[in-house]
Tab-separated table of C-alpha atoms and ligand atoms in Angstrom:
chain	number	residue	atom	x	y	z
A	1	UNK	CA	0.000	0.000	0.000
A	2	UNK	CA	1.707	3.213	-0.928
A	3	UNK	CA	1.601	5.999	1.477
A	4	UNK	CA	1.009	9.588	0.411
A	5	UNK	CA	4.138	11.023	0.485
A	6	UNK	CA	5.698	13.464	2.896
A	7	UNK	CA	8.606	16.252	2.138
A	8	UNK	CA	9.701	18.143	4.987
A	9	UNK	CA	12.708	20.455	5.423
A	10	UNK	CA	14.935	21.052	7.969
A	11	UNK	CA	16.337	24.287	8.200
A	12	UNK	CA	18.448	23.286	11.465
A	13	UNK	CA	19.986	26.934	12.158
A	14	UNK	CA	19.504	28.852	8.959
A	15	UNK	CA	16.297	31.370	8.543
A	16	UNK	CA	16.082	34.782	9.199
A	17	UNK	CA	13.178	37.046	8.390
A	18	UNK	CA	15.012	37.582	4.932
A	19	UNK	CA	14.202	34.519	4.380
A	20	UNK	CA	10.509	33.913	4.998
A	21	UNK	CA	10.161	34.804	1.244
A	22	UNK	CA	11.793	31.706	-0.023
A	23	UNK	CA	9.063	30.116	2.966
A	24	UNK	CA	6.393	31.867	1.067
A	25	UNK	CA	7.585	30.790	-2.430
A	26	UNK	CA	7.736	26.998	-1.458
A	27	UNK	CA	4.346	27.260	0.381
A	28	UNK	CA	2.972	28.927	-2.846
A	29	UNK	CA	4.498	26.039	-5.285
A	30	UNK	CA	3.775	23.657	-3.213
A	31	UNK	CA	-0.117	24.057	-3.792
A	32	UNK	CA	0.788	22.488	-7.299
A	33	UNK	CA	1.286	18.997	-5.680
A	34	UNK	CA	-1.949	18.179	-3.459
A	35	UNK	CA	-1.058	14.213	-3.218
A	36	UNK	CA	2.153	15.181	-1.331
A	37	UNK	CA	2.647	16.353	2.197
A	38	UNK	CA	5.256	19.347	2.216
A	39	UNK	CA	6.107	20.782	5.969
A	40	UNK	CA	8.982	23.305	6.764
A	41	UNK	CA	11.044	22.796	9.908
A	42	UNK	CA	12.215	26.335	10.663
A	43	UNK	CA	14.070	27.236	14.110
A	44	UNK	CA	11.358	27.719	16.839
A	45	UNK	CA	12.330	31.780	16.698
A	46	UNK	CA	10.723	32.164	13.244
A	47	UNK	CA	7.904	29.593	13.095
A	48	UNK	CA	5.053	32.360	14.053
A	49	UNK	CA	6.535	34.589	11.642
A	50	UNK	CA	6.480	31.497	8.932
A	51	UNK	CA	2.721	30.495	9.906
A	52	UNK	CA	1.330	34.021	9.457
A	53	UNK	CA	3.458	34.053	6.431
A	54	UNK	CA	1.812	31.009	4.974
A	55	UNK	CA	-1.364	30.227	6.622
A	56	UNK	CA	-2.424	27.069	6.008
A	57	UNK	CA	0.789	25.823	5.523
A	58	UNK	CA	2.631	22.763	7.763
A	59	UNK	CA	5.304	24.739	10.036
A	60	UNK	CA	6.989	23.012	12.405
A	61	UNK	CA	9.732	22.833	15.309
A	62	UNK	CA	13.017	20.984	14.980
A	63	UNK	CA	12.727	20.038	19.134
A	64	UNK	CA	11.028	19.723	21.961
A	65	UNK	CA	10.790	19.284	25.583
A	66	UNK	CA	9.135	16.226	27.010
A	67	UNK	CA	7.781	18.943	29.875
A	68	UNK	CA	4.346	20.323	29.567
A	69	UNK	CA	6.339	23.605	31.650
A	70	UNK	CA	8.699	24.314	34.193
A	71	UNK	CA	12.131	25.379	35.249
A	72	UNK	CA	13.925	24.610	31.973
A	73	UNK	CA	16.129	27.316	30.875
A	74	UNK	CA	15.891	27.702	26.974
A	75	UNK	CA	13.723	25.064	26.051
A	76	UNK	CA	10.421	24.640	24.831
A	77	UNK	CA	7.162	22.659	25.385
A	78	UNK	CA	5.086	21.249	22.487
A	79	UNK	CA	2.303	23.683	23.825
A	80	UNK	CA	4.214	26.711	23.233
A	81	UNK	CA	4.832	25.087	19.703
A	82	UNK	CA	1.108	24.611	19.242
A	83	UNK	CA	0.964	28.117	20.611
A	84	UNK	CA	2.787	29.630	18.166
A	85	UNK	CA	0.987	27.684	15.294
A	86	UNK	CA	3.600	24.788	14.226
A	87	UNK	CA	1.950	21.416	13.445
A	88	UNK	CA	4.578	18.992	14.057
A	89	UNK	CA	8.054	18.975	14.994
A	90	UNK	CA	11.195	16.589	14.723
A	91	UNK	CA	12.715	15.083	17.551
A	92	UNK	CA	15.671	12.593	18.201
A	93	UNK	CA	17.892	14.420	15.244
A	94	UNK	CA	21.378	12.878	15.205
A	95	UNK	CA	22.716	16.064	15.732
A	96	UNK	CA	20.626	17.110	18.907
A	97	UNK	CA	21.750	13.361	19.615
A	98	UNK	CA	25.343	14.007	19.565
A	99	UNK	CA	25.504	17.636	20.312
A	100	UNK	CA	23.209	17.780	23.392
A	101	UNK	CA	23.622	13.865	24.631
A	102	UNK	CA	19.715	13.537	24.020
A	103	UNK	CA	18.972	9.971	24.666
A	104	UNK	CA	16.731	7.314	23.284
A	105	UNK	CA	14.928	7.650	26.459
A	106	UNK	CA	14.145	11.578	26.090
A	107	UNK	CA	13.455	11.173	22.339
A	108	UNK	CA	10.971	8.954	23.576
A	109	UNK	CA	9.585	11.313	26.189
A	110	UNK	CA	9.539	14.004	23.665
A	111	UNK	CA	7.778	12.232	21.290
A	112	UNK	CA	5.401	11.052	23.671
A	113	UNK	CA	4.809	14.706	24.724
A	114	UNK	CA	4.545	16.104	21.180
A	115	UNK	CA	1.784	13.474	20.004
A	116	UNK	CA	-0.130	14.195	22.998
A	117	UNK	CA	-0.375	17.632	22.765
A	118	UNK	CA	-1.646	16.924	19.109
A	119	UNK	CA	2.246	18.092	16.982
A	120	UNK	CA	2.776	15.273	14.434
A	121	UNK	CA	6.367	13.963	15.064
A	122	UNK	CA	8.932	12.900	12.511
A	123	UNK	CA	11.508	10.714	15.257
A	124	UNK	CA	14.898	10.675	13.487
A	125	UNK	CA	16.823	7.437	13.935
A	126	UNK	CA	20.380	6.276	12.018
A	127	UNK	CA	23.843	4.927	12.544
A	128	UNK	CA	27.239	5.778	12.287
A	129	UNK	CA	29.633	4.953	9.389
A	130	UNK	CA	31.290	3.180	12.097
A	131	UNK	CA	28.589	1.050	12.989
A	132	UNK	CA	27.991	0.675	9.234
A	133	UNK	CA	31.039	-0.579	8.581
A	134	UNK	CA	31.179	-3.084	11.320
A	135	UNK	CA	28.191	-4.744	9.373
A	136	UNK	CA	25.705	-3.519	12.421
A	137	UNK	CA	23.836	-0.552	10.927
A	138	UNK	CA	20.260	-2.510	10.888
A	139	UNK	CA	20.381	-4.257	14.726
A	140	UNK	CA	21.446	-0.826	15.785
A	141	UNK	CA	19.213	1.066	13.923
A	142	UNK	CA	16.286	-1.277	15.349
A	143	UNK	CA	17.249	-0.546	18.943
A	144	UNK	CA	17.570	2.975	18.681
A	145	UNK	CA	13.770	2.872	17.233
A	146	UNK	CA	12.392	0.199	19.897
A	147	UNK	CA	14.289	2.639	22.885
A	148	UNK	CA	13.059	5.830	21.284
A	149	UNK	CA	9.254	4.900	20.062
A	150	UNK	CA	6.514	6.392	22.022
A	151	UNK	CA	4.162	3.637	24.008
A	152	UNK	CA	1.479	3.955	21.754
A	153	UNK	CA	0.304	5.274	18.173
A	154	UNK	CA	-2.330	8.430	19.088
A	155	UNK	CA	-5.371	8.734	16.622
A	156	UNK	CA	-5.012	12.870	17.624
A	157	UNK	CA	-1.558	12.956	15.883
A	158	UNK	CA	0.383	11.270	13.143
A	159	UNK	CA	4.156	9.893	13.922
A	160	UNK	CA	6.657	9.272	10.854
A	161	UNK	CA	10.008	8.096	10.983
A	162	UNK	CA	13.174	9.071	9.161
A	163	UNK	CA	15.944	7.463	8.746
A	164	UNK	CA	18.985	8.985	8.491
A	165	UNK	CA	22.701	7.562	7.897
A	166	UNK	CA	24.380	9.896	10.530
A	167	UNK	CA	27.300	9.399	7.462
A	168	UNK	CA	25.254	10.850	4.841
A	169	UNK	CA	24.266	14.395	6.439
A	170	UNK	CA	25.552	16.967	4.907
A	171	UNK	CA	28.169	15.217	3.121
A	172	UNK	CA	26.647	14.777	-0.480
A	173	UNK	CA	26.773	10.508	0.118
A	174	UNK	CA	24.087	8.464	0.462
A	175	UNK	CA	23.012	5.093	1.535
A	176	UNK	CA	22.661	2.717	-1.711
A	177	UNK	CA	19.366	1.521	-3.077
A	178	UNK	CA	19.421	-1.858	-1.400
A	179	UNK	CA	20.624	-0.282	1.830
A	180	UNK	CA	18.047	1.856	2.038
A	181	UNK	CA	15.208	-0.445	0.951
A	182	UNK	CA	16.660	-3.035	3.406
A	183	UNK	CA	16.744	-0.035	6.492
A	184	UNK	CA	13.190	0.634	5.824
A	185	UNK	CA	11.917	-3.169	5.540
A	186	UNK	CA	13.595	-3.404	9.404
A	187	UNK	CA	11.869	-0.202	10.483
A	188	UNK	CA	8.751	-0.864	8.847
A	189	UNK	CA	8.893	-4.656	10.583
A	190	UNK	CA	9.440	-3.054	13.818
A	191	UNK	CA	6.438	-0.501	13.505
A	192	UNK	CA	4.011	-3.809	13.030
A	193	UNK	CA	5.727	-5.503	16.005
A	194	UNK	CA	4.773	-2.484	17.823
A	195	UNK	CA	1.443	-0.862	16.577
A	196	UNK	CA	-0.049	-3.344	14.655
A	197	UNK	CA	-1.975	-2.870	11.650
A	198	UNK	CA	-1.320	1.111	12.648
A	199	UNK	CA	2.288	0.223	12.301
A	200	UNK	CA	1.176	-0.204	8.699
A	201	UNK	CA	0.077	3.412	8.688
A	202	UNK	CA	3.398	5.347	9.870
A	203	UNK	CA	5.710	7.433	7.033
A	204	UNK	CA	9.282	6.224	6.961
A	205	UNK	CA	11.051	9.205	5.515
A	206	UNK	CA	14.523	9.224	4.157
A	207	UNK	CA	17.286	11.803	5.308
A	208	UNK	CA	20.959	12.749	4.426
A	209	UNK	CA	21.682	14.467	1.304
A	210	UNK	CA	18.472	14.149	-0.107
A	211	UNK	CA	18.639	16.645	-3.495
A	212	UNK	CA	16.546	16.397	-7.027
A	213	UNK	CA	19.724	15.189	-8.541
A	214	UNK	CA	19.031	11.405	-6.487
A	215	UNK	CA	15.090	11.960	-4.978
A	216	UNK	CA	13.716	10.248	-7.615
A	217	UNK	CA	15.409	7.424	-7.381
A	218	UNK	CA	14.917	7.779	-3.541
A	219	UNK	CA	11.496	7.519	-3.794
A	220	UNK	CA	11.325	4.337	-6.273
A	221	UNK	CA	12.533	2.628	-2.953
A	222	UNK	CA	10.018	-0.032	-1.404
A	223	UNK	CA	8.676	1.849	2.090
A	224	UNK	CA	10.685	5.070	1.497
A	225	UNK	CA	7.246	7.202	2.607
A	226	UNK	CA	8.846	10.727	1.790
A	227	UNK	CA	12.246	12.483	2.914
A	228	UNK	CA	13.457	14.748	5.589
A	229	UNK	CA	15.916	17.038	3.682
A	230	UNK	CA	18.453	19.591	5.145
A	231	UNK	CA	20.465	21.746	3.059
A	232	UNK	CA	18.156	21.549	-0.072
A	233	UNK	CA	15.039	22.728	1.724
A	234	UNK	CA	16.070	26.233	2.197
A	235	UNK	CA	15.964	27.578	-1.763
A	236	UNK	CA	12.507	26.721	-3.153
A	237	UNK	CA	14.462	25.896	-6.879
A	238	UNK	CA	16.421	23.375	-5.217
A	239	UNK	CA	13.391	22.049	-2.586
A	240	UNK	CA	10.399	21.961	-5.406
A	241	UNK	CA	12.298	19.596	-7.785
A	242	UNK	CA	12.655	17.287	-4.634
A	243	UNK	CA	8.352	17.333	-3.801
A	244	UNK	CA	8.054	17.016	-7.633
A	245	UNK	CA	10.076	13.933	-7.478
A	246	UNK	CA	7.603	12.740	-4.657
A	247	UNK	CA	4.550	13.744	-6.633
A	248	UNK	CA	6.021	11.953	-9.612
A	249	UNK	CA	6.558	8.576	-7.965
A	250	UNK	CA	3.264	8.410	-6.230
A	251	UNK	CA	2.317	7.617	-10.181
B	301	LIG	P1	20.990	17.138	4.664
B	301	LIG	O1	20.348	17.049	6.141
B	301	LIG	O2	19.843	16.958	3.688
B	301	LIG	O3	21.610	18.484	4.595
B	301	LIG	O4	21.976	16.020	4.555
B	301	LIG	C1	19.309	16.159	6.427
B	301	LIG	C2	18.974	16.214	7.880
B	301	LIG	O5	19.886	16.324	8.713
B	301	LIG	O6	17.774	16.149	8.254
């Protein structure tokens, strides 16, 4: 059963209000592609200015904390995200991972908190080129998703999943074909293990040097649901060609 497909960017720290124009232009193209999901991940600072920008539109946060509020110096609840008009948010990026020591057990909580205040969640997971190279990329993959899934699937909110190669980032590389298709097949056994038929129901997105030059052969890949895309989501010419790709292989 093929999923509609889902596009989202992450901006990570890029966006300034110079740039809610290019915001506005992908919101605008994007109405040319109704059987694909496009969402913007902008840093939390600019998503109210990026929702009144582009009503309508999916904005989103690229964190959150598992606390509905409290003494937590710089961070932010899923409420506040709601508050400020985002509809879903990432959490468990390999670079909040790494960089802030985030654990499969806060991912967890966060994504637990998000869903139940009604933010769809994209939950990052992926290995190191270490681990890939030791031949252990899938039996780590699989425990980073069992430690960091929430309890339950929520009917109020919809989880995805991307997968992203910690490797691939940023680095113009990405997984090969079989690699990939293999990745999802594990994640997408894991979901059923855990949800059920529902398990059925949840996006596996692709991340890591996602660009039009490879999405389309991206999305030919068995359970590759959409992709979470970094540095080619902040120019609309080089994010369209991507959600065209996804529109395209929906076909
Ligand atoms: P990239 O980033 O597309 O720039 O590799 C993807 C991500 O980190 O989500």
């Amino acid at each position: 059963m093929a999923l509609k497909k889902l596009v989202a960017g992450n901006w990570k720290m890029h966006g300034l209000s110079s740039d809610l124009a290019e915001v506005q232009a992908i919101a605008e193209a994007s109405r040319q592609y109704p059987d694909v999901d496009v969402a913007l991940c902008v840093p939390s600072i600019l998503i109210e200015r990026a929702v009144r920008a582009v009503p309508g539109f999916a904005i989103g946060g690229q964190d959150v904390h598992h606390s509905d509020k409290g003494a937590h110096t710089g961070c932010i609840s899923a409420q506040m995200l709601r508050d400020a008009g985002a509809t879903l948010t990432i959490v468990g990026h390999s670079e909040r991972r790494e960089a802030q020591r985030e654990s499969d057990d806060e991912v967890c909580a966060k994504a637990q908190a998000a869903l139940a205040c009604g933010l769809n969640v994209i939950l990052c997971v992926g290995e190191s080129l270490q681990v890939r190279e030791t031949g252990k990329a899938i039996e780590t993959v699989v425990a980073q998703l069992e430690a960091s899934l929430p309890h339950q699937a929520t009917e109020e909110a919809e989880l995805a999943i991307a997968y992203e190669p910690i490797w691939a980032i940023g680095t113009g590389q990405i997984a090969t074909s079989v690699d990939i298709a293999e990745m999802h097949a594990a994640v997408r056994g894991r979901l059923g293990a855990r949800y059920g038929g529902a398990g059925e129901e949840v996006r596996i997105l692709y991340g890591g040097s996602v660009k039009a030059s490879n999405a389309t052969e991206i999305f030919q890949i068995a359970d590759v649901d959409g992709a979470l895309v970094g540095g080619a989501s902040l120019k609309a010419a080089d994010f369209m060609p991507i959600v065209a790709a996804a529109a395209e292989a929906r076909g």
